[in-house]
XYZ file of C-alpha atoms in Angstrom:
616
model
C 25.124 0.814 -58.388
C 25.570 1.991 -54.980
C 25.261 5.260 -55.545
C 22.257 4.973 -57.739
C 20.612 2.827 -54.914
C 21.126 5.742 -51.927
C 20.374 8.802 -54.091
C 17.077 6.502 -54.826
C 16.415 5.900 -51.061
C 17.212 9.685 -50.201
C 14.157 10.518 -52.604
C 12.213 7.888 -51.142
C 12.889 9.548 -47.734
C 12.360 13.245 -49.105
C 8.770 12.959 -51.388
C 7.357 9.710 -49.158
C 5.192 11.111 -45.860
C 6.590 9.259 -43.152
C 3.292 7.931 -41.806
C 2.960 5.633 -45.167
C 6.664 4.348 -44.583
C 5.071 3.068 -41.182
C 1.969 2.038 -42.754
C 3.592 -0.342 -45.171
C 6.278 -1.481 -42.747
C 3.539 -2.124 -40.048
C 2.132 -5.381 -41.895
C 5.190 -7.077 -41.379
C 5.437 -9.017 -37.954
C 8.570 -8.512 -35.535
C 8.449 -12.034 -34.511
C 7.569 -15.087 -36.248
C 7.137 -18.366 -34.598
C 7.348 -21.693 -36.247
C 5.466 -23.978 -33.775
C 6.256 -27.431 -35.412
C 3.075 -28.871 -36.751
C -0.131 -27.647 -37.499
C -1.752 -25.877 -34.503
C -5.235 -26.889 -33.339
C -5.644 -23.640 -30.790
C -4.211 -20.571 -28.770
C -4.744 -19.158 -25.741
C -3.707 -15.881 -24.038
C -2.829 -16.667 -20.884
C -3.094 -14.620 -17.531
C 0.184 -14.194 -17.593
C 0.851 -13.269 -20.686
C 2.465 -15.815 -22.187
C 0.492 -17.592 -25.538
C 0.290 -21.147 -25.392
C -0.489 -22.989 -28.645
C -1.455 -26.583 -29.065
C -0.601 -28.543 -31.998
C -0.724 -32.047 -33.387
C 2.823 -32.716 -32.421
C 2.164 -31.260 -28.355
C 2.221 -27.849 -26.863
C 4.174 -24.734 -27.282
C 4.742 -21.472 -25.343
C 5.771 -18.250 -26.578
C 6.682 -15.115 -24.524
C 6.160 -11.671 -25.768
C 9.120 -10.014 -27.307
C 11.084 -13.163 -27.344
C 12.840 -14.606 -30.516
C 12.625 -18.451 -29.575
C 9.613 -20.587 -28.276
C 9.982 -20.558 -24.655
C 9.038 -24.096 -24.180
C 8.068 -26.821 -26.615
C 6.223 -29.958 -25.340
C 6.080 -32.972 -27.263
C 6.226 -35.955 -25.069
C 2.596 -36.464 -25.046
C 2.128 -36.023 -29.220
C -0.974 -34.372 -30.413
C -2.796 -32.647 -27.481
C -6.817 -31.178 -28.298
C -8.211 -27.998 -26.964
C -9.793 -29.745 -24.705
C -7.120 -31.685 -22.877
C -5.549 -28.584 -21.820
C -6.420 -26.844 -18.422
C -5.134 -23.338 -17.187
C -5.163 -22.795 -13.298
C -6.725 -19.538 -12.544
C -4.853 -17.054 -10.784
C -1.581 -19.070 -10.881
C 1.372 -19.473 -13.497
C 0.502 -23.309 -14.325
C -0.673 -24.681 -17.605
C -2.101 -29.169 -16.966
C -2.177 -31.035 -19.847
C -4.457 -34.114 -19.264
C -4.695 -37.169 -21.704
C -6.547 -39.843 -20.332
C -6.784 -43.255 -21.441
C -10.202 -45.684 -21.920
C -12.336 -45.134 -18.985
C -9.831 -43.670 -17.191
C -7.901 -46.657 -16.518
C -4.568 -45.194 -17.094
C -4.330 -41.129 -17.489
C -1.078 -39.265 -18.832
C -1.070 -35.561 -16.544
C 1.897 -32.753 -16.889
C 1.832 -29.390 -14.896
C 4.342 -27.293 -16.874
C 4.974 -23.093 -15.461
C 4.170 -21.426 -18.593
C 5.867 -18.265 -17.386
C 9.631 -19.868 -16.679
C 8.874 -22.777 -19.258
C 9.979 -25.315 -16.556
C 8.361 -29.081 -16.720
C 7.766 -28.940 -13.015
C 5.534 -32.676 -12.413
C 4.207 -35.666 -14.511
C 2.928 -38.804 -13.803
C 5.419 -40.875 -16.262
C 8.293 -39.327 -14.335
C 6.779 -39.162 -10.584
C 6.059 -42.745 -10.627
C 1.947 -42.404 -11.257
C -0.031 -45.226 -12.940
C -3.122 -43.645 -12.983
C -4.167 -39.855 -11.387
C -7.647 -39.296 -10.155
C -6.816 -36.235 -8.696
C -4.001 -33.215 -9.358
C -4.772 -29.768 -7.778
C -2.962 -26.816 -7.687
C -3.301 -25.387 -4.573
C -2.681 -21.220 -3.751
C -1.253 -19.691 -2.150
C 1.093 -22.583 -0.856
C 1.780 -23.096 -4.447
C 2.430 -26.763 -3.728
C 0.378 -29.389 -5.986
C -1.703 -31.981 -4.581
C -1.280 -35.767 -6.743
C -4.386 -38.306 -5.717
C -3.757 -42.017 -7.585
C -2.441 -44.850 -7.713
C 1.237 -45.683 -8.100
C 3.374 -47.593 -10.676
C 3.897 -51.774 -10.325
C 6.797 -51.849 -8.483
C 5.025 -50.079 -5.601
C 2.193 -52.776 -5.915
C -0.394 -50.222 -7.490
C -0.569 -48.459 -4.189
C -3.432 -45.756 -3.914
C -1.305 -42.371 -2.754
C -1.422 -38.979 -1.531
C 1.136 -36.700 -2.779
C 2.181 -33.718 -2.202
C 4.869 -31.419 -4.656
C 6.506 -27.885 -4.315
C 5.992 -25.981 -7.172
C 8.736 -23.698 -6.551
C 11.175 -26.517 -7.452
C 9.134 -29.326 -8.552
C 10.032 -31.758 -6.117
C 8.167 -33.854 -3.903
C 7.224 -33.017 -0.390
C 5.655 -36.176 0.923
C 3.825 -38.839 0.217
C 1.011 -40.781 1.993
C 0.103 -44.202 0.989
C -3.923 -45.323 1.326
C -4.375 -49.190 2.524
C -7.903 -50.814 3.330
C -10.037 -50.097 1.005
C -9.587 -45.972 1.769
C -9.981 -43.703 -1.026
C -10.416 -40.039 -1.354
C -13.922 -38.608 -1.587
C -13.290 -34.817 -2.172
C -11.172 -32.041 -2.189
C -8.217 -31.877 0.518
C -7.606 -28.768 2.829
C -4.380 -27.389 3.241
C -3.433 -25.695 6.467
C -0.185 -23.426 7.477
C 0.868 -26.804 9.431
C -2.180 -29.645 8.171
C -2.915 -31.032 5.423
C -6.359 -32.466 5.617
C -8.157 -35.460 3.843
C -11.702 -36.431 3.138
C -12.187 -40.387 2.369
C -14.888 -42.931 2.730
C -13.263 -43.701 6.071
C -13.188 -40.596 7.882
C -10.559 -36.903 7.427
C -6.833 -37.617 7.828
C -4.717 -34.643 9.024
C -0.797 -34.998 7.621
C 1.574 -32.968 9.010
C 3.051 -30.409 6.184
C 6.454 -31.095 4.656
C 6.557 -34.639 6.342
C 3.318 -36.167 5.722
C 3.346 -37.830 9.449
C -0.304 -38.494 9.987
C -1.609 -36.698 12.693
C -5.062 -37.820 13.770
C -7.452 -39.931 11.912
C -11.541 -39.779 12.674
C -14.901 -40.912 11.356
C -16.165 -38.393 9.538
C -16.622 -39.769 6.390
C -17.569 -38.490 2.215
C -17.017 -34.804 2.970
C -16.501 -32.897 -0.446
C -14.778 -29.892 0.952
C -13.781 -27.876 3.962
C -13.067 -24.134 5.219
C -11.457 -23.506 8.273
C -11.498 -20.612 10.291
C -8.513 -17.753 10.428
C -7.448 -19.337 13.239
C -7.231 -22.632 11.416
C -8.426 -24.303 14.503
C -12.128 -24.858 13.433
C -12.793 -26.629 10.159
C -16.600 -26.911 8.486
C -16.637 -30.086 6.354
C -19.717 -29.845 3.415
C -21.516 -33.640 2.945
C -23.842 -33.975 0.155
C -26.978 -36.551 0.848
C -29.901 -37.107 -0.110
C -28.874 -37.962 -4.022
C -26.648 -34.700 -3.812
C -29.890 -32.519 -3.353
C -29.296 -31.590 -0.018
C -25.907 -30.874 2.330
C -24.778 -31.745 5.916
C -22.564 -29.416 7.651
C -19.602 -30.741 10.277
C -17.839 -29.297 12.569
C -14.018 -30.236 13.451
C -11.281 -29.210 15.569
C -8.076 -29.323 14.407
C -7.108 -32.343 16.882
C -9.543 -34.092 14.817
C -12.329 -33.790 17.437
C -16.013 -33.235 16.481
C -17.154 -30.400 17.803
C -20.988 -30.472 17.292
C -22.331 -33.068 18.854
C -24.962 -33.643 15.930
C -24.176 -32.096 12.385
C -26.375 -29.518 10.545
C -28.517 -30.485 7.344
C -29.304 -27.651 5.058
C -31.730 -27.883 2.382
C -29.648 -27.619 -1.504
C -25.942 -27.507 -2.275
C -24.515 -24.883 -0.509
C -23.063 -21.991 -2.663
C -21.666 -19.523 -0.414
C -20.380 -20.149 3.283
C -19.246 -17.129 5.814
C -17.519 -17.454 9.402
C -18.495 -14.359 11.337
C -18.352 -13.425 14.698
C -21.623 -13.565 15.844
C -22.619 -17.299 13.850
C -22.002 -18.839 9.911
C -23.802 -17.715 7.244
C -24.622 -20.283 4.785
C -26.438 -19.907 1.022
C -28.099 -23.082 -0.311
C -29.717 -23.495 -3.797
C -32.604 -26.183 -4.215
C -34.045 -27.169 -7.106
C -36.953 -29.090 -8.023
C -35.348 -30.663 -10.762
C -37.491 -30.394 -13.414
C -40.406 -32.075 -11.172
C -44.200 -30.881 -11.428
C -45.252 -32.384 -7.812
C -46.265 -29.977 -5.417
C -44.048 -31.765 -2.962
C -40.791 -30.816 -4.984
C -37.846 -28.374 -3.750
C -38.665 -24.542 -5.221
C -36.064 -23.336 -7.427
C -35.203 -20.684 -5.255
C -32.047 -19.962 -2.546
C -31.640 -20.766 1.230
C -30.402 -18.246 3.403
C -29.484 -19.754 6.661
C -27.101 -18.188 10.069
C -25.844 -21.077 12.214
C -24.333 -21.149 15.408
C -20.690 -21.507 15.774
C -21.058 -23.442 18.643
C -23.743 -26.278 18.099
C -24.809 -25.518 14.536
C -28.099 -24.953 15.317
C -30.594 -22.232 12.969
C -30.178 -18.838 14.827
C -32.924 -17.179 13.036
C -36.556 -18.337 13.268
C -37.230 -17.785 10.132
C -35.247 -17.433 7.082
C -36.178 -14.280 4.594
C -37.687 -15.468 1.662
C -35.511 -15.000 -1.683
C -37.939 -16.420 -4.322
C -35.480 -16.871 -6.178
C -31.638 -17.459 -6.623
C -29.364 -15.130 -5.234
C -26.586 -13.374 -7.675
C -25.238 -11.068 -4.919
C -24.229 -11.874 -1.006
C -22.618 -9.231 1.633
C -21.568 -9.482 4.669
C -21.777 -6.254 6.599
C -21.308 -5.115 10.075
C -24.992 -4.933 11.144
C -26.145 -7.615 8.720
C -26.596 -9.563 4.993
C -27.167 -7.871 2.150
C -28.294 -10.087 -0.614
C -29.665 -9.519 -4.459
C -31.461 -12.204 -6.290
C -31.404 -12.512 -10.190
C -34.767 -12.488 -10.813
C -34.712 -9.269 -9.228
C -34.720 -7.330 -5.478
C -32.752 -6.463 -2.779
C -32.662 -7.009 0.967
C -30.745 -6.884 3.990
C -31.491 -8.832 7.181
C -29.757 -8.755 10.616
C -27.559 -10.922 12.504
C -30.734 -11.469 14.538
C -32.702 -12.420 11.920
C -34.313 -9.163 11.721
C -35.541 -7.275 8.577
C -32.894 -3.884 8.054
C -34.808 -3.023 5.165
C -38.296 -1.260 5.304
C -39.790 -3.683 2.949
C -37.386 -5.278 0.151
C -36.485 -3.410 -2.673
C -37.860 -4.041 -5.937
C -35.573 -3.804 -8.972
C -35.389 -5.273 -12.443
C -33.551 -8.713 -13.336
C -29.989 -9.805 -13.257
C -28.265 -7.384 -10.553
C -25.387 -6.264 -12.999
C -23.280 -3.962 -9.874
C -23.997 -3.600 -6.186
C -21.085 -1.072 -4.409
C -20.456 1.153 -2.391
C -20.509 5.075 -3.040
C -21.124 7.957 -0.601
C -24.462 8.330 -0.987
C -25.202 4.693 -0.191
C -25.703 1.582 -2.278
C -25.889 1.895 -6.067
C -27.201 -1.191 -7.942
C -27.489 -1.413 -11.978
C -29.575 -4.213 -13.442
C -30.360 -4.798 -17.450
C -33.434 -2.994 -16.163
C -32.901 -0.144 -13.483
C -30.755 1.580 -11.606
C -30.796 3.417 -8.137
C -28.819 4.378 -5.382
C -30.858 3.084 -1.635
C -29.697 4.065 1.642
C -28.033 0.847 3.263
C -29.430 1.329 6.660
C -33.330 1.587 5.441
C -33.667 0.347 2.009
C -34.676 4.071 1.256
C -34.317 4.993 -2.271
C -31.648 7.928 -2.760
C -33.101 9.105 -5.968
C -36.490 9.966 -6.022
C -37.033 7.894 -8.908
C -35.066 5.027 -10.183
C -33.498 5.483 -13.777
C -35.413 2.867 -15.373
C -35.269 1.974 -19.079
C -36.375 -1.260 -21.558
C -34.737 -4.499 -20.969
C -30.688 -3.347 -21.940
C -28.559 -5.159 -24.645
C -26.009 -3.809 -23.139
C -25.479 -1.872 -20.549
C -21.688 0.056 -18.837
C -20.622 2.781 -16.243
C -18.524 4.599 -14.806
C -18.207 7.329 -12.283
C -17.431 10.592 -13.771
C -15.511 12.231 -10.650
C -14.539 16.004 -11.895
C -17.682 16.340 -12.390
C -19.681 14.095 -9.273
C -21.927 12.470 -11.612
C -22.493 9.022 -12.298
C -22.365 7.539 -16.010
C -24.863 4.899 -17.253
C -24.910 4.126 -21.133
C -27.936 2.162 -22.103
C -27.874 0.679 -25.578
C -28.189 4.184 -27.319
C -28.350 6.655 -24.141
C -25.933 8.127 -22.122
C -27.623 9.185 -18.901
C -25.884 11.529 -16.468
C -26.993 10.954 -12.541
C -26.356 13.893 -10.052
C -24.171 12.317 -7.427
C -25.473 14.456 -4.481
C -29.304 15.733 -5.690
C -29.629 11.793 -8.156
C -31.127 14.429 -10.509
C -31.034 12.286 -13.968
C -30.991 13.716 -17.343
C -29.779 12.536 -20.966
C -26.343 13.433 -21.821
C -25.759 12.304 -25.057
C -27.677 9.721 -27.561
C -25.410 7.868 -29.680
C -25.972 5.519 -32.833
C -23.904 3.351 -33.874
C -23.642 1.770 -37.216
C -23.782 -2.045 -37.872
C -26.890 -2.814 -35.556
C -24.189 -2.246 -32.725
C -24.686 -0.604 -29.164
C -22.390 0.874 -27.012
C -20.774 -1.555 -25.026
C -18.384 -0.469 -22.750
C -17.855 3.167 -21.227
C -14.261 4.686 -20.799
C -13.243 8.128 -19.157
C -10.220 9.987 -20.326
C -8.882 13.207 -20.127
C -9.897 13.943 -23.492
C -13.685 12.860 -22.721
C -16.168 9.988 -22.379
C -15.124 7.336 -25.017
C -17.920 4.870 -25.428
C -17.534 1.952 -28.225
C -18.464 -1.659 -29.554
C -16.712 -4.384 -31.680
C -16.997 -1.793 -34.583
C -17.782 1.684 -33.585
C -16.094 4.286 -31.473
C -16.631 8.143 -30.445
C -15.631 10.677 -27.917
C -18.041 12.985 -26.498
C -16.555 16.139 -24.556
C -17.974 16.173 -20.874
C -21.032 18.126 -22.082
C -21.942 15.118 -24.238
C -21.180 16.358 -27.537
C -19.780 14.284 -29.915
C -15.767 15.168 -31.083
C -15.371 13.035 -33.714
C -17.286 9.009 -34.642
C -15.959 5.994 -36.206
C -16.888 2.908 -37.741
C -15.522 -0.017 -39.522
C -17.726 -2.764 -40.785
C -17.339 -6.160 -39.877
C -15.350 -8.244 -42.397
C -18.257 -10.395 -42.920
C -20.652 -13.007 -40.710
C -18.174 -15.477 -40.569
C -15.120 -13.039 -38.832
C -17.557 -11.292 -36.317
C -14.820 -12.655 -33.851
C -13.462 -9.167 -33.529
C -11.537 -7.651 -30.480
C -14.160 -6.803 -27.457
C -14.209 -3.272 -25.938
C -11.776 -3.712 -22.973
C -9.814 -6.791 -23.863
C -7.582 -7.855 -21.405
C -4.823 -11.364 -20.372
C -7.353 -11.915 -17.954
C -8.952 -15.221 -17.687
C -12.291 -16.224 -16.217
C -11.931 -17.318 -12.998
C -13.244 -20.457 -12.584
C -12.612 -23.510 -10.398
C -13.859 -27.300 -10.246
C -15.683 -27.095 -7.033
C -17.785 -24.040 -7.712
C -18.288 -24.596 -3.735
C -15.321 -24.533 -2.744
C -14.503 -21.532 -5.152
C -17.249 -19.717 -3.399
C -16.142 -20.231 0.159
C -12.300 -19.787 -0.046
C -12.336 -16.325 -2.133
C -13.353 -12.942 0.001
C -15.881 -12.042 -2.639
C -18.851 -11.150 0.223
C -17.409 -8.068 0.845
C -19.233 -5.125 -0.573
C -16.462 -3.372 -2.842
C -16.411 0.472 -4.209
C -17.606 1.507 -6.461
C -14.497 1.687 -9.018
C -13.645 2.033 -12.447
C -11.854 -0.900 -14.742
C -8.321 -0.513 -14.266
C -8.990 -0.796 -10.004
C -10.991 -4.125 -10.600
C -7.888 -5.464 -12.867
C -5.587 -4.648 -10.463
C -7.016 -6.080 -7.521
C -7.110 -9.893 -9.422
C -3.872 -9.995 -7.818
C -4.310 -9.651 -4.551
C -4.575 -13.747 -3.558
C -1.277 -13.865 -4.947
C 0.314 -11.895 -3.067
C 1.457 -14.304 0.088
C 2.588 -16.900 -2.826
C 6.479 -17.618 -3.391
C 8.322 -18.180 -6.632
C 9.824 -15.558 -9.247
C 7.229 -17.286 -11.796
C 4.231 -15.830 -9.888
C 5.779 -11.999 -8.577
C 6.694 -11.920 -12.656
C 2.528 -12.554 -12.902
C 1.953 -10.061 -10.202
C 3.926 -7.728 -12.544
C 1.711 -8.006 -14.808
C -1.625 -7.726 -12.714
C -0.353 -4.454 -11.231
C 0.610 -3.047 -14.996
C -0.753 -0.366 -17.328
C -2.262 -1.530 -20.222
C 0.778 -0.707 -22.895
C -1.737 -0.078 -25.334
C -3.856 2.129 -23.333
C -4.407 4.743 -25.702
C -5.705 2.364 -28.457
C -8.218 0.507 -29.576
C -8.044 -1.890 -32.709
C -10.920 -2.741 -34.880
C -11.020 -6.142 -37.012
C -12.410 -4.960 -40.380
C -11.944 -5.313 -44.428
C -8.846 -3.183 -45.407
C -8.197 -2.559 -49.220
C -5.648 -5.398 -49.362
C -7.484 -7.580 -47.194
C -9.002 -8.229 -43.669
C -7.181 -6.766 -41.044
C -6.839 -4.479 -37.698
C -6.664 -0.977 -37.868
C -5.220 1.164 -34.980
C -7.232 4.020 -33.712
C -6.017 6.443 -30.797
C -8.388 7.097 -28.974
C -7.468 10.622 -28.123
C -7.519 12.006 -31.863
C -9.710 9.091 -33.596
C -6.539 8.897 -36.250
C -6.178 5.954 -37.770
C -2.316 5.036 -36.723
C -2.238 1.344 -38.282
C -2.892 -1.317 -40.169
C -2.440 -4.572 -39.816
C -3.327 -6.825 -42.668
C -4.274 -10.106 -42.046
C -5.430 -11.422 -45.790
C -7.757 -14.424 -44.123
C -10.960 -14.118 -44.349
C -11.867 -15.989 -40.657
C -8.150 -14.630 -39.095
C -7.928 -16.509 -35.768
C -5.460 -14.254 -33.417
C -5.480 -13.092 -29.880
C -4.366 -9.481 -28.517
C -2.406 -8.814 -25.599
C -3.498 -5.248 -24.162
C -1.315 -5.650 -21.443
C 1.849 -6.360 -23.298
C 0.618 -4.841 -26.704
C 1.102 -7.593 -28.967
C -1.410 -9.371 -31.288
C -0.971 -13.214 -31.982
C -1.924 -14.344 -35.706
C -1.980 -17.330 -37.178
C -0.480 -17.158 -40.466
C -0.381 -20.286 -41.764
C -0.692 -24.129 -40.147
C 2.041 -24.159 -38.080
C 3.262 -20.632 -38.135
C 2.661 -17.956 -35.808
C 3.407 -14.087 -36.457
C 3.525 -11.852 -33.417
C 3.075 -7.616 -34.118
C 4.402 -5.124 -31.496
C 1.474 -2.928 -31.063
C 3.204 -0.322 -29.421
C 5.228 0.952 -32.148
């Protein structure tokens, strides 16, 4: 029987081509995962890990692991929306709140170690108004009110999230209560309530000063961490006052500055603050209401009062906002471009037209190059002067992607069907390539490799050689209506960034400095760099990740109808070979691919999870 069985296998091995052996062995998953009770969602986190909810809690799993690497059921069924990643940082916050919000149930667990590090039923929390991760302290930030034997005291906490243990705590008497989001200093922590700010000293929660500046929403200080700018919204939240605070508590303008709108974006420069306000007219027909449009506004440091005598007119909101050396450079959505000293003087000649929604504005040697759904130009930054002699214009764009095509100095637009090639030094434009694709699909997304320009969608791929002819085309139709939920060019772990003061978000990221023109991989890699001055092995294992090549870099997978069933096929994207398939059998297949990892998540039944190494 034995022998029978091996001379069997050797024949197998000898009349069987090697690439079906894979084929057939490839639909099997290396790992599967049986999460419990039937799962309601996944996500792909930003650091890689996939966490699942179910009816019975929460589960993590870790790519190439065997086991679940955490499995959270104190809470029982947890929904979609109860579950909240915080961007940029290893933390997963699972929030179940009770009727009105009387009594709330919150857990922070590190979904890259597995560790429960806080919750309220353990930490001694009745009821949690506020719980904020803050970065790059990595501590966590607890606003609520405390358990029965502490007399339902309204608190300030604060936790480490290296360990999960408390720092400090701060209890709130006299009707105080917290009005917005605290700041936290190298040596200060500092709190908004109706009251006034209190400053805390970090890691022993000794107050420092109290004053009576009272119902600020949030703050920025200053690199020095000696000023602080505290944002008050009046008027029925249509408008914003601006404060100014030393760190002794001190005011330091003797009145504060109103600004028309809810400020968006806020800059401390040397020479003043720059503030961006939006108003709105809120759906009002009377010639007396707010225009829909942006404030641009440069304060004094030192009283707060308008620098500029009169503010440039945006008509409009604006979608881009630089701070330069000699001045702001600002795009609005509804289209054009200007740039405006620190004097309040024009830079530009007159501002530059340009079609709507400002897609890019970078840098590149011959000046600024800015891509709408529109147009697309290169201007000099010092005049406004166009660099091209005429702008690459085209209809209203589906979709539109570039890149910068360096062995050759030429810039790369693809416009729905059109590849256009743009002369880096003479801006000379001409049409490289035109390219249909099947399925009532555009191009989406433009990729440069050795082997030539790749350009694809959810369904079609090519590779043109550098002179724009094609090398070979593919295309795999959709499954059907229902499964158009197929992988997008350039998946990636990462998350949007978002935060729940978009304010606050604004202010505290450097995101008004003009970047480079740079191609994907750059962009990816520099999502890391506000984690950098954060502790904790959880977070340098994320930075691992931010600063790692996409394991499946030379492949691209396609969701389409195999002969056994839906499921993703494997294309290099070198040779346009079809290297694998992966057959999924449902219909509507709900998974999630890790590029960075190369592994692809499928849910195979209710409460089962296969995992497929797609580097093999």
């Amino acid at each position: 029987m034995k022998t029978t069985t091996l001379r069997s296998l050797m024949i197998l091995l000898l009349f069987c081509p090697l690439s079906k052996i894979v084929a057939q062995s490839a639909e099997e998953p290396n790992f599967r995962y049986d999460v419990g009770a039937k799962i309601n969602d996944m996500t792909l986190t930003e650091g890689g890990t996939l966490v699942v909810s179910t009816n019975d809690g929460m589960v993590g799993i870790k790519p190439g692991s065997q086991e679940l690497l955490f499995n959270f059921t104190d809470y029982g069924k947890i929904k979609p929306e109860e579950i909240f990643f915080i961007p940029g940082a290893p933390y997963v916050m699972i929030d179940q709140s009770g009727f009105a919000g009387i009594s709330s149930k919150k857990t922070v667990i590190d979904y890259i170690s597995g560790q429960k590090l806080f919750s309220t039923e353990t930490n001694g929390w009745k009821n949690v108004s506020t719980c904020d991760v803050l970065m790059p302290q990595n501590k966590l930030l607890v606003v609520g009110q405390r358990r029965a034997e502490e007399k339902y005291a309204l608190a300030i906490a604060v936790y480490d999230l290296n360990t999960g243990e408390e720092d400090y705590r701060f209890s709130m008497k006299g009707g105080m209560f917290v009005t917005g989001k605290p700041l936290m200093l190298k040596e200060h922590l500092i709190v908004p309530t109706n009251k006034g700010l209190v400053a805390m000293k970090a890691r022993t929660g000794e107050v420092l000063w109290e004053n009576k500046v009272k119902n600020i929403q949030w703050m920025v200080a200053d690199a020095s961490e000696k000023e602080i700018y505290g944002f008050e919204l009046v008027s029925n939240g249509k408008n914003t006052r601006i404060h100014k605070i030393g760190n002794n508590g001190a005011e330091l303008w003797e009145d504060d500055h109103k600004v028309k709108g809810v400020v968006s974006n806020f800059e401390i420069l040397p020479k003043g603050i720059a503030v961006v306000s939006n108003t709105s007219d809120g759906g009002s027909n009377s010639v007396f209401a707010a225009k829909n449009e942006s404030v641009i506004a440069f304060l004094s440091a030192k009283n707060g009062e308008d620098l500029w005598d009169k503010a440039p007119k945006t008509k409009g909101y604006v979608q881009h906002f630089y701070t330069m050396e000699d001045g702001i450079l600002f795009g609005i959505a509804s289209g054009g471009i200007n740039k405006i000293s620190y004097d309040g003087q024009p830079l530009f000649k007159k501002p530059l037209k340009t079609g709507e929604n400002i897609l890019t504005m970078a840098h590149t040697p011959q000046g600024l190059i800015y891509i709408t759904t529109e147009d697309a130009n290169i201007v000099n930054l010092k005049t406004g002067a166009q660099v091209w002699d005429k702008p690459l214009k085209y209809k209203r764009a589906d979709a539109v992607s570039s890149a910068f095509d360096e062995k050759n100095n030429r810039y790369l637009l693809n416009v729905d069907e059109e590849l256009f090639a743009v002369d880096a030094t003479t801006g000379t434009v001409s049409t490289l390539a035109t390219c249909e694709f099947e399925g009532k699909e555009n191009p989406s997304t433009i990729e440069l490799r050795d082997s030539g320009i790749m350009l694809y969608s959810n369904q079609n791929i090519t590779l043109l050689d550098y002179d724009g002819e094609q090398k070979w085309k593919e295309y795999y139709p959709a499954p059907g209506k229902s499964a158009m939920g197929a992988i997008l060019a350039g998946v990636t772990a990462v998350a949007a960034i978002a935060a729940a003061s978009q304010s606050y978000n604004v202010a505290m990221q450097n995101r008004n400095s003009l970047g480079s023109f740079t191609d994907k991989g750059q962009r990816y890699a520099d999502l890391g760099n506000d984690l950098v001055r954060a502790a904790g092995s959880s977070i340098k294992e994320m930075l691992r990740r931010f600063s790692a090549t996409a394991a499946t870099e030379n492949s691209q997978f396609i969701l389409t109808k195999l002969d056994e069933g839906v499921g993703l096929v494997k294309i290099n994207k070198d040779t346009g070979d079809k290297e694998k398939e992966i057959v999924l059998k449902d219909k509507k297949p709900e998974y999630e691919v890790d590029e960075i990892g190369g592994f692809l998540y499928y849910k195979a039944k209710d409460n089962a999870i296969y995992a497929y190494d797609l580097k093999i």
